[in-house]
Amino acid sequence: MTVEEMTLPAGVDPTSPVWAGYGLGVQVLRFERPEGGGTTTLVGHGGSMPGFLAGLWVDREEGAGALAMGNTTSGMDSGLAAGLLNDLRVAEPRIVAPWTPQPCPVDPELLGPWFWGPSPYALRSVGGGLLHLGGLGRPGRASRFRPGPDGTWVGLDGYFAGETLRIARDHLWLATFVFTRTPYDPAAPVPGGVSDEGWTTA
């Protein structure tokens, strides 16, 4: 059993801003933040015996928890712990880890604009060691690419899913498409090649 399984609520409408449910052994509550700013989800459980109540609730997103105990038989619910967590969030905002760029999987000079004929595209590094090729200023044909075993790249999704991308300094070769740094680059290789007599076959 994992923490994710324990905190996955059953029988709730995930599109609703407010709900209460159970994961595997713990309660899961989503409610509006008291001061606004969207919703929050708490995971935890209450405990009781005659004359005493307790509750332990954790905001996993904030990485904080609150424990409330009281000499009472009723009247103390998750709202007390939620209020304590909200006060903590407002008074002591969580310090997030500093952003650090991920390493680029190719020479950064190979990124940027490329052209398929007159149509502009952009080759980008999108994190996770992947590349993305997509149209500029319009949807165009787009795909993400993962590195292949031989220095090539393989389309993961979209129009070029399963196709092989080969990257050179002056052109990209993708299936039967040749992308160049300028529109209709006369020095670009042409699929199949050309001769004085016209197009040739592979």
JSON list of C-alpha atoms in Angstrom, two decimals:
[
{"chain": "A", "resi": 1, "resn": "MET", "atom": "CA", "xyz": [0.00, 0.00, 0.00]},
{"chain": "A", "resi": 2, "resn": "THR", "atom": "CA", "xyz": [1.31, 3.45, -0.92]},
{"chain": "A", "resi": 3, "resn": "VAL", "atom": "CA", "xyz": [0.53, 6.89, 0.48]},
{"chain": "A", "resi": 4, "resn": "GLU", "atom": "CA", "xyz": [-1.08, 7.75, -2.87]},
{"chain": "A", "resi": 5, "resn": "GLU", "atom": "CA", "xyz": [-3.45, 4.80, -2.56]},
{"chain": "A", "resi": 6, "resn": "MET", "atom": "CA", "xyz": [-4.26, 5.67, 1.05]},
{"chain": "A", "resi": 7, "resn": "THR", "atom": "CA", "xyz": [-5.16, 9.26, 0.13]},
{"chain": "A", "resi": 8, "resn": "LEU", "atom": "CA", "xyz": [-7.13, 8.58, -3.06]},
{"chain": "A", "resi": 9, "resn": "PRO", "atom": "CA", "xyz": [-10.78, 9.23, -2.13]},
{"chain": "A", "resi": 10, "resn": "ALA", "atom": "CA", "xyz": [-13.49, 6.86, -3.26]},
{"chain": "A", "resi": 11, "resn": "GLY", "atom": "CA", "xyz": [-17.03, 7.79, -4.20]},
{"chain": "A", "resi": 12, "resn": "VAL", "atom": "CA", "xyz": [-16.55, 11.53, -4.67]},
{"chain": "A", "resi": 13, "resn": "ASP", "atom": "CA", "xyz": [-17.00, 13.86, -7.62]},
{"chain": "A", "resi": 14, "resn": "PRO", "atom": "CA", "xyz": [-13.44, 15.12, -8.26]},
{"chain": "A", "resi": 15, "resn": "THR", "atom": "CA", "xyz": [-14.78, 18.10, -10.21]},
{"chain": "A", "resi": 16, "resn": "SER", "atom": "CA", "xyz": [-16.65, 19.43, -7.17]},
{"chain": "A", "resi": 17, "resn": "PRO", "atom": "CA", "xyz": [-14.79, 22.08, -5.14]},
{"chain": "A", "resi": 18, "resn": "VAL", "atom": "CA", "xyz": [-16.02, 20.64, -1.81]},
{"chain": "A", "resi": 19, "resn": "TRP", "atom": "CA", "xyz": [-16.34, 17.00, -0.82]},
{"chain": "A", "resi": 20, "resn": "ALA", "atom": "CA", "xyz": [-15.54, 14.48, 1.91]},
{"chain": "A", "resi": 21, "resn": "GLY", "atom": "CA", "xyz": [-14.54, 10.87, 1.41]},
{"chain": "A", "resi": 22, "resn": "TYR", "atom": "CA", "xyz": [-12.29, 8.06, 2.51]},
{"chain": "A", "resi": 23, "resn": "GLY", "atom": "CA", "xyz": [-9.11, 6.67, 1.13]},
{"chain": "A", "resi": 24, "resn": "LEU", "atom": "CA", "xyz": [-7.64, 3.43, 2.46]},
{"chain": "A", "resi": 25, "resn": "GLY", "atom": "CA", "xyz": [-7.86, 4.07, 6.19]},
{"chain": "A", "resi": 26, "resn": "VAL", "atom": "CA", "xyz": [-7.86, 7.87, 6.23]},
{"chain": "A", "resi": 27, "resn": "GLN", "atom": "CA", "xyz": [-10.40, 10.59, 5.61]},
{"chain": "A", "resi": 28, "resn": "VAL", "atom": "CA", "xyz": [-9.88, 12.96, 2.69]},
{"chain": "A", "resi": 29, "resn": "LEU", "atom": "CA", "xyz": [-11.55, 16.38, 2.73]},
{"chain": "A", "resi": 30, "resn": "ARG", "atom": "CA", "xyz": [-11.60, 19.16, 0.16]},
{"chain": "A", "resi": 31, "resn": "PHE", "atom": "CA", "xyz": [-12.99, 22.56, 1.03]},
{"chain": "A", "resi": 32, "resn": "GLU", "atom": "CA", "xyz": [-12.73, 26.25, 0.19]},
{"chain": "A", "resi": 33, "resn": "ARG", "atom": "CA", "xyz": [-9.91, 28.12, 1.90]},
{"chain": "A", "resi": 34, "resn": "PRO", "atom": "CA", "xyz": [-11.34, 30.44, 4.57]},
{"chain": "A", "resi": 35, "resn": "GLU", "atom": "CA", "xyz": [-9.61, 33.52, 3.16]},
{"chain": "A", "resi": 36, "resn": "GLY", "atom": "CA", "xyz": [-10.25, 32.61, -0.46]},
{"chain": "A", "resi": 37, "resn": "GLY", "atom": "CA", "xyz": [-7.57, 31.54, -2.88]},
{"chain": "A", "resi": 38, "resn": "GLY", "atom": "CA", "xyz": [-9.09, 28.28, -4.06]},
{"chain": "A", "resi": 39, "resn": "THR", "atom": "CA", "xyz": [-9.50, 24.92, -2.39]},
{"chain": "A", "resi": 40, "resn": "THR", "atom": "CA", "xyz": [-7.32, 22.76, -0.19]},
{"chain": "A", "resi": 41, "resn": "THR", "atom": "CA", "xyz": [-7.29, 19.03, 0.50]},
{"chain": "A", "resi": 42, "resn": "LEU", "atom": "CA", "xyz": [-6.63, 17.59, 3.94]},
{"chain": "A", "resi": 43, "resn": "VAL", "atom": "CA", "xyz": [-5.86, 13.99, 4.84]},
{"chain": "A", "resi": 44, "resn": "GLY", "atom": "CA", "xyz": [-6.24, 12.61, 8.33]},
{"chain": "A", "resi": 45, "resn": "HIS", "atom": "CA", "xyz": [-8.66, 11.22, 10.89]},
{"chain": "A", "resi": 46, "resn": "GLY", "atom": "CA", "xyz": [-10.36, 12.03, 14.14]},
{"chain": "A", "resi": 47, "resn": "GLY", "atom": "CA", "xyz": [-10.43, 10.05, 17.35]},
{"chain": "A", "resi": 48, "resn": "SER", "atom": "CA", "xyz": [-12.68, 10.07, 20.39]},
{"chain": "A", "resi": 49, "resn": "MET", "atom": "CA", "xyz": [-13.73, 8.55, 23.65]},
{"chain": "A", "resi": 50, "resn": "PRO", "atom": "CA", "xyz": [-16.36, 9.88, 26.05]},
{"chain": "A", "resi": 51, "resn": "GLY", "atom": "CA", "xyz": [-15.29, 13.35, 27.09]},
{"chain": "A", "resi": 52, "resn": "PHE", "atom": "CA", "xyz": [-12.36, 13.66, 24.68]},
{"chain": "A", "resi": 53, "resn": "LEU", "atom": "CA", "xyz": [-11.87, 14.39, 20.99]},
{"chain": "A", "resi": 54, "resn": "ALA", "atom": "CA", "xyz": [-8.79, 14.56, 18.78]},
{"chain": "A", "resi": 55, "resn": "GLY", "atom": "CA", "xyz": [-7.98, 15.11, 15.14]},
{"chain": "A", "resi": 56, "resn": "LEU", "atom": "CA", "xyz": [-4.83, 14.92, 13.05]},
{"chain": "A", "resi": 57, "resn": "TRP", "atom": "CA", "xyz": [-4.93, 16.54, 9.60]},
{"chain": "A", "resi": 58, "resn": "VAL", "atom": "CA", "xyz": [-2.23, 17.04, 7.00]},
{"chain": "A", "resi": 59, "resn": "ASP", "atom": "CA", "xyz": [-2.08, 19.37, 4.00]},
{"chain": "A", "resi": 60, "resn": "ARG", "atom": "CA", "xyz": [0.20, 17.36, 1.71]},
{"chain": "A", "resi": 61, "resn": "GLU", "atom": "CA", "xyz": [0.53, 20.19, -0.78]},
{"chain": "A", "resi": 62, "resn": "GLU", "atom": "CA", "xyz": [1.86, 22.55, 1.89]},
{"chain": "A", "resi": 63, "resn": "GLY", "atom": "CA", "xyz": [3.82, 19.85, 3.71]},
{"chain": "A", "resi": 64, "resn": "ALA", "atom": "CA", "xyz": [2.24, 20.77, 7.06]},
{"chain": "A", "resi": 65, "resn": "GLY", "atom": "CA", "xyz": [0.00, 19.10, 9.62]},
{"chain": "A", "resi": 66, "resn": "ALA", "atom": "CA", "xyz": [-2.07, 20.09, 12.65]},
{"chain": "A", "resi": 67, "resn": "LEU", "atom": "CA", "xyz": [-3.09, 18.12, 15.74]},
{"chain": "A", "resi": 68, "resn": "ALA", "atom": "CA", "xyz": [-6.07, 19.26, 17.81]},
{"chain": "A", "resi": 69, "resn": "MET", "atom": "CA", "xyz": [-7.19, 17.71, 21.13]},
{"chain": "A", "resi": 70, "resn": "GLY", "atom": "CA", "xyz": [-10.01, 18.80, 23.39]},
{"chain": "A", "resi": 71, "resn": "ASN", "atom": "CA", "xyz": [-11.87, 17.90, 26.58]},
{"chain": "A", "resi": 72, "resn": "THR", "atom": "CA", "xyz": [-15.27, 17.65, 24.94]},
{"chain": "A", "resi": 73, "resn": "THR", "atom": "CA", "xyz": [-17.71, 15.05, 23.75]},
{"chain": "A", "resi": 74, "resn": "SER", "atom": "CA", "xyz": [-18.79, 16.84, 20.57]},
{"chain": "A", "resi": 75, "resn": "GLY", "atom": "CA", "xyz": [-18.39, 20.05, 18.61]},
{"chain": "A", "resi": 76, "resn": "MET", "atom": "CA", "xyz": [-14.76, 19.79, 17.56]},
{"chain": "A", "resi": 77, "resn": "ASP", "atom": "CA", "xyz": [-14.43, 18.76, 13.92]},
{"chain": "A", "resi": 78, "resn": "SER", "atom": "CA", "xyz": [-11.80, 19.03, 11.20]},
{"chain": "A", "resi": 79, "resn": "GLY", "atom": "CA", "xyz": [-12.47, 22.77, 10.94]},
{"chain": "A", "resi": 80, "resn": "LEU", "atom": "CA", "xyz": [-10.22, 23.53, 13.90]},
{"chain": "A", "resi": 81, "resn": "ALA", "atom": "CA", "xyz": [-7.20, 21.80, 12.37]},
{"chain": "A", "resi": 82, "resn": "ALA", "atom": "CA", "xyz": [-8.02, 23.33, 8.99]},
{"chain": "A", "resi": 83, "resn": "GLY", "atom": "CA", "xyz": [-8.09, 26.77, 10.59]},
{"chain": "A", "resi": 84, "resn": "LEU", "atom": "CA", "xyz": [-4.72, 26.19, 12.23]},
{"chain": "A", "resi": 85, "resn": "LEU", "atom": "CA", "xyz": [-3.23, 25.08, 8.91]},
{"chain": "A", "resi": 86, "resn": "ASN", "atom": "CA", "xyz": [-4.69, 28.09, 7.18]},
{"chain": "A", "resi": 87, "resn": "ASP", "atom": "CA", "xyz": [-3.20, 30.44, 9.80]},
{"chain": "A", "resi": 88, "resn": "LEU", "atom": "CA", "xyz": [0.16, 28.76, 9.33]},
{"chain": "A", "resi": 89, "resn": "ARG", "atom": "CA", "xyz": [-0.04, 29.12, 5.54]},
{"chain": "A", "resi": 90, "resn": "VAL", "atom": "CA", "xyz": [-0.88, 32.82, 5.78]},
{"chain": "A", "resi": 91, "resn": "ALA", "atom": "CA", "xyz": [1.66, 33.67, 8.50]},
{"chain": "A", "resi": 92, "resn": "GLU", "atom": "CA", "xyz": [4.50, 31.40, 7.40]},
{"chain": "A", "resi": 93, "resn": "PRO", "atom": "CA", "xyz": [4.34, 30.80, 3.65]},
{"chain": "A", "resi": 94, "resn": "ARG", "atom": "CA", "xyz": [6.07, 27.65, 2.53]},
{"chain": "A", "resi": 95, "resn": "ILE", "atom": "CA", "xyz": [9.52, 28.25, 1.09]},
{"chain": "A", "resi": 96, "resn": "VAL", "atom": "CA", "xyz": [9.64, 26.52, -2.24]},
{"chain": "A", "resi": 97, "resn": "ALA", "atom": "CA", "xyz": [12.79, 24.98, -3.63]},
{"chain": "A", "resi": 98, "resn": "PRO", "atom": "CA", "xyz": [14.67, 27.34, -5.96]},
{"chain": "A", "resi": 99, "resn": "TRP", "atom": "CA", "xyz": [14.11, 26.76, -9.65]},
{"chain": "A", "resi": 100, "resn": "THR", "atom": "CA", "xyz": [17.00, 25.20, -11.48]},
{"chain": "A", "resi": 101, "resn": "PRO", "atom": "CA", "xyz": [17.01, 24.64, -15.23]},
{"chain": "A", "resi": 102, "resn": "GLN", "atom": "CA", "xyz": [17.15, 21.10, -16.51]},
{"chain": "A", "resi": 103, "resn": "PRO", "atom": "CA", "xyz": [20.06, 20.23, -18.77]},
{"chain": "A", "resi": 104, "resn": "CYS", "atom": "CA", "xyz": [19.34, 20.60, -22.46]},
{"chain": "A", "resi": 105, "resn": "PRO", "atom": "CA", "xyz": [19.46, 17.22, -24.23]},
{"chain": "A", "resi": 106, "resn": "VAL", "atom": "CA", "xyz": [21.01, 18.73, -27.39]},
{"chain": "A", "resi": 107, "resn": "ASP", "atom": "CA", "xyz": [23.30, 21.62, -28.24]},
{"chain": "A", "resi": 108, "resn": "PRO", "atom": "CA", "xyz": [21.13, 24.70, -27.48]},
{"chain": "A", "resi": 109, "resn": "GLU", "atom": "CA", "xyz": [22.15, 26.17, -30.83]},
{"chain": "A", "resi": 110, "resn": "LEU", "atom": "CA", "xyz": [20.05, 23.47, -32.50]},
{"chain": "A", "resi": 111, "resn": "LEU", "atom": "CA", "xyz": [16.90, 24.72, -30.78]},
{"chain": "A", "resi": 112, "resn": "GLY", "atom": "CA", "xyz": [14.75, 27.52, -32.08]},
{"chain": "A", "resi": 113, "resn": "PRO", "atom": "CA", "xyz": [13.11, 28.21, -35.43]},
{"chain": "A", "resi": 114, "resn": "TRP", "atom": "CA", "xyz": [13.17, 25.77, -38.34]},
{"chain": "A", "resi": 115, "resn": "PHE", "atom": "CA", "xyz": [11.20, 25.87, -41.58]},
{"chain": "A", "resi": 116, "resn": "TRP", "atom": "CA", "xyz": [9.35, 23.22, -43.53]},
{"chain": "A", "resi": 117, "resn": "GLY", "atom": "CA", "xyz": [9.19, 25.04, -46.87]},
{"chain": "A", "resi": 118, "resn": "PRO", "atom": "CA", "xyz": [7.78, 28.43, -45.86]},
{"chain": "A", "resi": 119, "resn": "SER", "atom": "CA", "xyz": [6.09, 27.17, -42.65]},
{"chain": "A", "resi": 120, "resn": "PRO", "atom": "CA", "xyz": [7.81, 28.14, -39.38]},
{"chain": "A", "resi": 121, "resn": "TYR", "atom": "CA", "xyz": [8.34, 25.54, -36.66]},
{"chain": "A", "resi": 122, "resn": "ALA", "atom": "CA", "xyz": [10.22, 25.60, -33.36]},
{"chain": "A", "resi": 123, "resn": "LEU", "atom": "CA", "xyz": [12.38, 22.89, -31.80]},
{"chain": "A", "resi": 124, "resn": "ARG", "atom": "CA", "xyz": [12.27, 23.16, -28.01]},
{"chain": "A", "resi": 125, "resn": "SER", "atom": "CA", "xyz": [13.65, 21.35, -24.98]},
{"chain": "A", "resi": 126, "resn": "VAL", "atom": "CA", "xyz": [10.61, 20.52, -22.81]},
{"chain": "A", "resi": 127, "resn": "GLY", "atom": "CA", "xyz": [12.18, 18.84, -19.78]},
{"chain": "A", "resi": 128, "resn": "GLY", "atom": "CA", "xyz": [12.58, 15.21, -18.90]},
{"chain": "A", "resi": 129, "resn": "GLY", "atom": "CA", "xyz": [15.20, 14.86, -21.63]},
{"chain": "A", "resi": 130, "resn": "LEU", "atom": "CA", "xyz": [12.58, 15.36, -24.36]},
{"chain": "A", "resi": 131, "resn": "LEU", "atom": "CA", "xyz": [12.33, 17.62, -27.39]},
{"chain": "A", "resi": 132, "resn": "HIS", "atom": "CA", "xyz": [9.21, 19.16, -28.91]},
{"chain": "A", "resi": 133, "resn": "LEU", "atom": "CA", "xyz": [8.76, 20.20, -32.54]},
{"chain": "A", "resi": 134, "resn": "GLY", "atom": "CA", "xyz": [5.67, 22.25, -33.35]},
{"chain": "A", "resi": 135, "resn": "GLY", "atom": "CA", "xyz": [4.35, 25.03, -35.54]},
{"chain": "A", "resi": 136, "resn": "LEU", "atom": "CA", "xyz": [4.94, 28.68, -34.69]},
{"chain": "A", "resi": 137, "resn": "GLY", "atom": "CA", "xyz": [1.89, 30.93, -34.61]},
{"chain": "A", "resi": 138, "resn": "ARG", "atom": "CA", "xyz": [-0.47, 28.09, -35.49]},
{"chain": "A", "resi": 139, "resn": "PRO", "atom": "CA", "xyz": [-1.00, 24.51, -34.28]},
{"chain": "A", "resi": 140, "resn": "GLY", "atom": "CA", "xyz": [0.72, 22.81, -37.22]},
{"chain": "A", "resi": 141, "resn": "ARG", "atom": "CA", "xyz": [2.01, 19.27, -36.92]},
{"chain": "A", "resi": 142, "resn": "ALA", "atom": "CA", "xyz": [3.58, 18.73, -33.52]},
{"chain": "A", "resi": 143, "resn": "SER", "atom": "CA", "xyz": [5.16, 15.94, -31.49]},
{"chain": "A", "resi": 144, "resn": "ARG", "atom": "CA", "xyz": [7.42, 15.29, -28.54]},
{"chain": "A", "resi": 145, "resn": "PHE", "atom": "CA", "xyz": [10.56, 13.19, -29.12]},
{"chain": "A", "resi": 146, "resn": "ARG", "atom": "CA", "xyz": [12.60, 10.93, -26.87]},
{"chain": "A", "resi": 147, "resn": "PRO", "atom": "CA", "xyz": [16.23, 10.06, -27.52]},
{"chain": "A", "resi": 148, "resn": "GLY", "atom": "CA", "xyz": [16.88, 6.91, -29.53]},
{"chain": "A", "resi": 149, "resn": "PRO", "atom": "CA", "xyz": [19.78, 4.50, -29.04]},
{"chain": "A", "resi": 150, "resn": "ASP", "atom": "CA", "xyz": [21.80, 5.78, -32.02]},
{"chain": "A", "resi": 151, "resn": "GLY", "atom": "CA", "xyz": [21.70, 9.57, -31.64]},
{"chain": "A", "resi": 152, "resn": "THR", "atom": "CA", "xyz": [18.33, 9.88, -33.35]},
{"chain": "A", "resi": 153, "resn": "TRP", "atom": "CA", "xyz": [15.03, 10.88, -31.74]},
{"chain": "A", "resi": 154, "resn": "VAL", "atom": "CA", "xyz": [11.73, 8.98, -31.82]},
{"chain": "A", "resi": 155, "resn": "GLY", "atom": "CA", "xyz": [8.28, 10.62, -31.89]},
{"chain": "A", "resi": 156, "resn": "LEU", "atom": "CA", "xyz": [6.26, 9.95, -28.75]},
{"chain": "A", "resi": 157, "resn": "ASP", "atom": "CA", "xyz": [2.89, 11.40, -29.70]},
{"chain": "A", "resi": 158, "resn": "GLY", "atom": "CA", "xyz": [1.05, 13.67, -32.10]},
{"chain": "A", "resi": 159, "resn": "TYR", "atom": "CA", "xyz": [1.56, 13.79, -35.84]},
{"chain": "A", "resi": 160, "resn": "PHE", "atom": "CA", "xyz": [5.08, 12.30, -35.84]},
{"chain": "A", "resi": 161, "resn": "ALA", "atom": "CA", "xyz": [4.44, 9.50, -33.32]},
{"chain": "A", "resi": 162, "resn": "GLY", "atom": "CA", "xyz": [6.85, 6.64, -34.04]},
{"chain": "A", "resi": 163, "resn": "GLU", "atom": "CA", "xyz": [8.80, 8.61, -36.67]},
{"chain": "A", "resi": 164, "resn": "THR", "atom": "CA", "xyz": [12.57, 9.11, -36.48]},
{"chain": "A", "resi": 165, "resn": "LEU", "atom": "CA", "xyz": [14.04, 12.59, -36.19]},
{"chain": "A", "resi": 166, "resn": "ARG", "atom": "CA", "xyz": [17.65, 13.13, -37.26]},
{"chain": "A", "resi": 167, "resn": "ILE", "atom": "CA", "xyz": [19.24, 16.43, -36.29]},
{"chain": "A", "resi": 168, "resn": "ALA", "atom": "CA", "xyz": [22.07, 18.02, -38.27]},
{"chain": "A", "resi": 169, "resn": "ARG", "atom": "CA", "xyz": [23.56, 21.48, -38.01]},
{"chain": "A", "resi": 170, "resn": "ASP", "atom": "CA", "xyz": [21.83, 22.75, -41.14]},
{"chain": "A", "resi": 171, "resn": "HIS", "atom": "CA", "xyz": [18.66, 20.64, -41.30]},
{"chain": "A", "resi": 172, "resn": "LEU", "atom": "CA", "xyz": [16.29, 18.28, -39.54]},
{"chain": "A", "resi": 173, "resn": "TRP", "atom": "CA", "xyz": [15.28, 15.08, -41.28]},
{"chain": "A", "resi": 174, "resn": "LEU", "atom": "CA", "xyz": [11.93, 13.74, -40.08]},
{"chain": "A", "resi": 175, "resn": "ALA", "atom": "CA", "xyz": [10.21, 11.00, -42.06]},
{"chain": "A", "resi": 176, "resn": "THR", "atom": "CA", "xyz": [10.02, 12.61, -45.53]},
{"chain": "A", "resi": 177, "resn": "PHE", "atom": "CA", "xyz": [10.15, 16.16, -44.13]},
{"chain": "A", "resi": 178, "resn": "VAL", "atom": "CA", "xyz": [13.27, 18.32, -44.31]},
{"chain": "A", "resi": 179, "resn": "PHE", "atom": "CA", "xyz": [13.34, 21.34, -42.00]},
{"chain": "A", "resi": 180, "resn": "THR", "atom": "CA", "xyz": [15.88, 24.10, -42.65]},
{"chain": "A", "resi": 181, "resn": "ARG", "atom": "CA", "xyz": [16.97, 27.28, -40.89]},
{"chain": "A", "resi": 182, "resn": "THR", "atom": "CA", "xyz": [15.57, 29.50, -43.64]},
{"chain": "A", "resi": 183, "resn": "PRO", "atom": "CA", "xyz": [12.53, 28.95, -45.86]},
{"chain": "A", "resi": 184, "resn": "TYR", "atom": "CA", "xyz": [13.31, 26.79, -48.89]},
{"chain": "A", "resi": 185, "resn": "ASP", "atom": "CA", "xyz": [17.04, 26.71, -48.17]},
{"chain": "A", "resi": 186, "resn": "PRO", "atom": "CA", "xyz": [18.63, 25.93, -51.59]},
{"chain": "A", "resi": 187, "resn": "ALA", "atom": "CA", "xyz": [21.50, 24.08, -49.89]},
{"chain": "A", "resi": 188, "resn": "ALA", "atom": "CA", "xyz": [19.17, 21.72, -48.02]},
{"chain": "A", "resi": 189, "resn": "PRO", "atom": "CA", "xyz": [19.08, 18.04, -48.93]},
{"chain": "A", "resi": 190, "resn": "VAL", "atom": "CA", "xyz": [15.99, 17.04, -50.88]},
{"chain": "A", "resi": 191, "resn": "PRO", "atom": "CA", "xyz": [14.33, 13.69, -50.08]},
{"chain": "A", "resi": 192, "resn": "GLY", "atom": "CA", "xyz": [15.21, 11.30, -52.87]},
{"chain": "A", "resi": 193, "resn": "GLY", "atom": "CA", "xyz": [17.74, 13.75, -54.33]},
{"chain": "A", "resi": 194, "resn": "VAL", "atom": "CA", "xyz": [17.59, 15.79, -57.53]},
{"chain": "A", "resi": 195, "resn": "SER", "atom": "CA", "xyz": [19.54, 15.82, -60.75]},
{"chain": "A", "resi": 196, "resn": "ASP", "atom": "CA", "xyz": [19.68, 18.01, -63.84]},
{"chain": "A", "resi": 197, "resn": "GLU", "atom": "CA", "xyz": [17.01, 15.78, -65.34]},
{"chain": "A", "resi": 198, "resn": "GLY", "atom": "CA", "xyz": [14.66, 16.29, -62.35]},
{"chain": "A", "resi": 199, "resn": "TRP", "atom": "CA", "xyz": [13.62, 14.26, -59.35]},
{"chain": "A", "resi": 200, "resn": "THR", "atom": "CA", "xyz": [15.25, 10.91, -58.74]},
{"chain": "A", "resi": 201, "resn": "THR", "atom": "CA", "xyz": [14.07, 8.01, -56.64]},
{"chain": "A", "resi": 202, "resn": "ALA", "atom": "CA", "xyz": [15.78, 6.66, -53.56]}
]
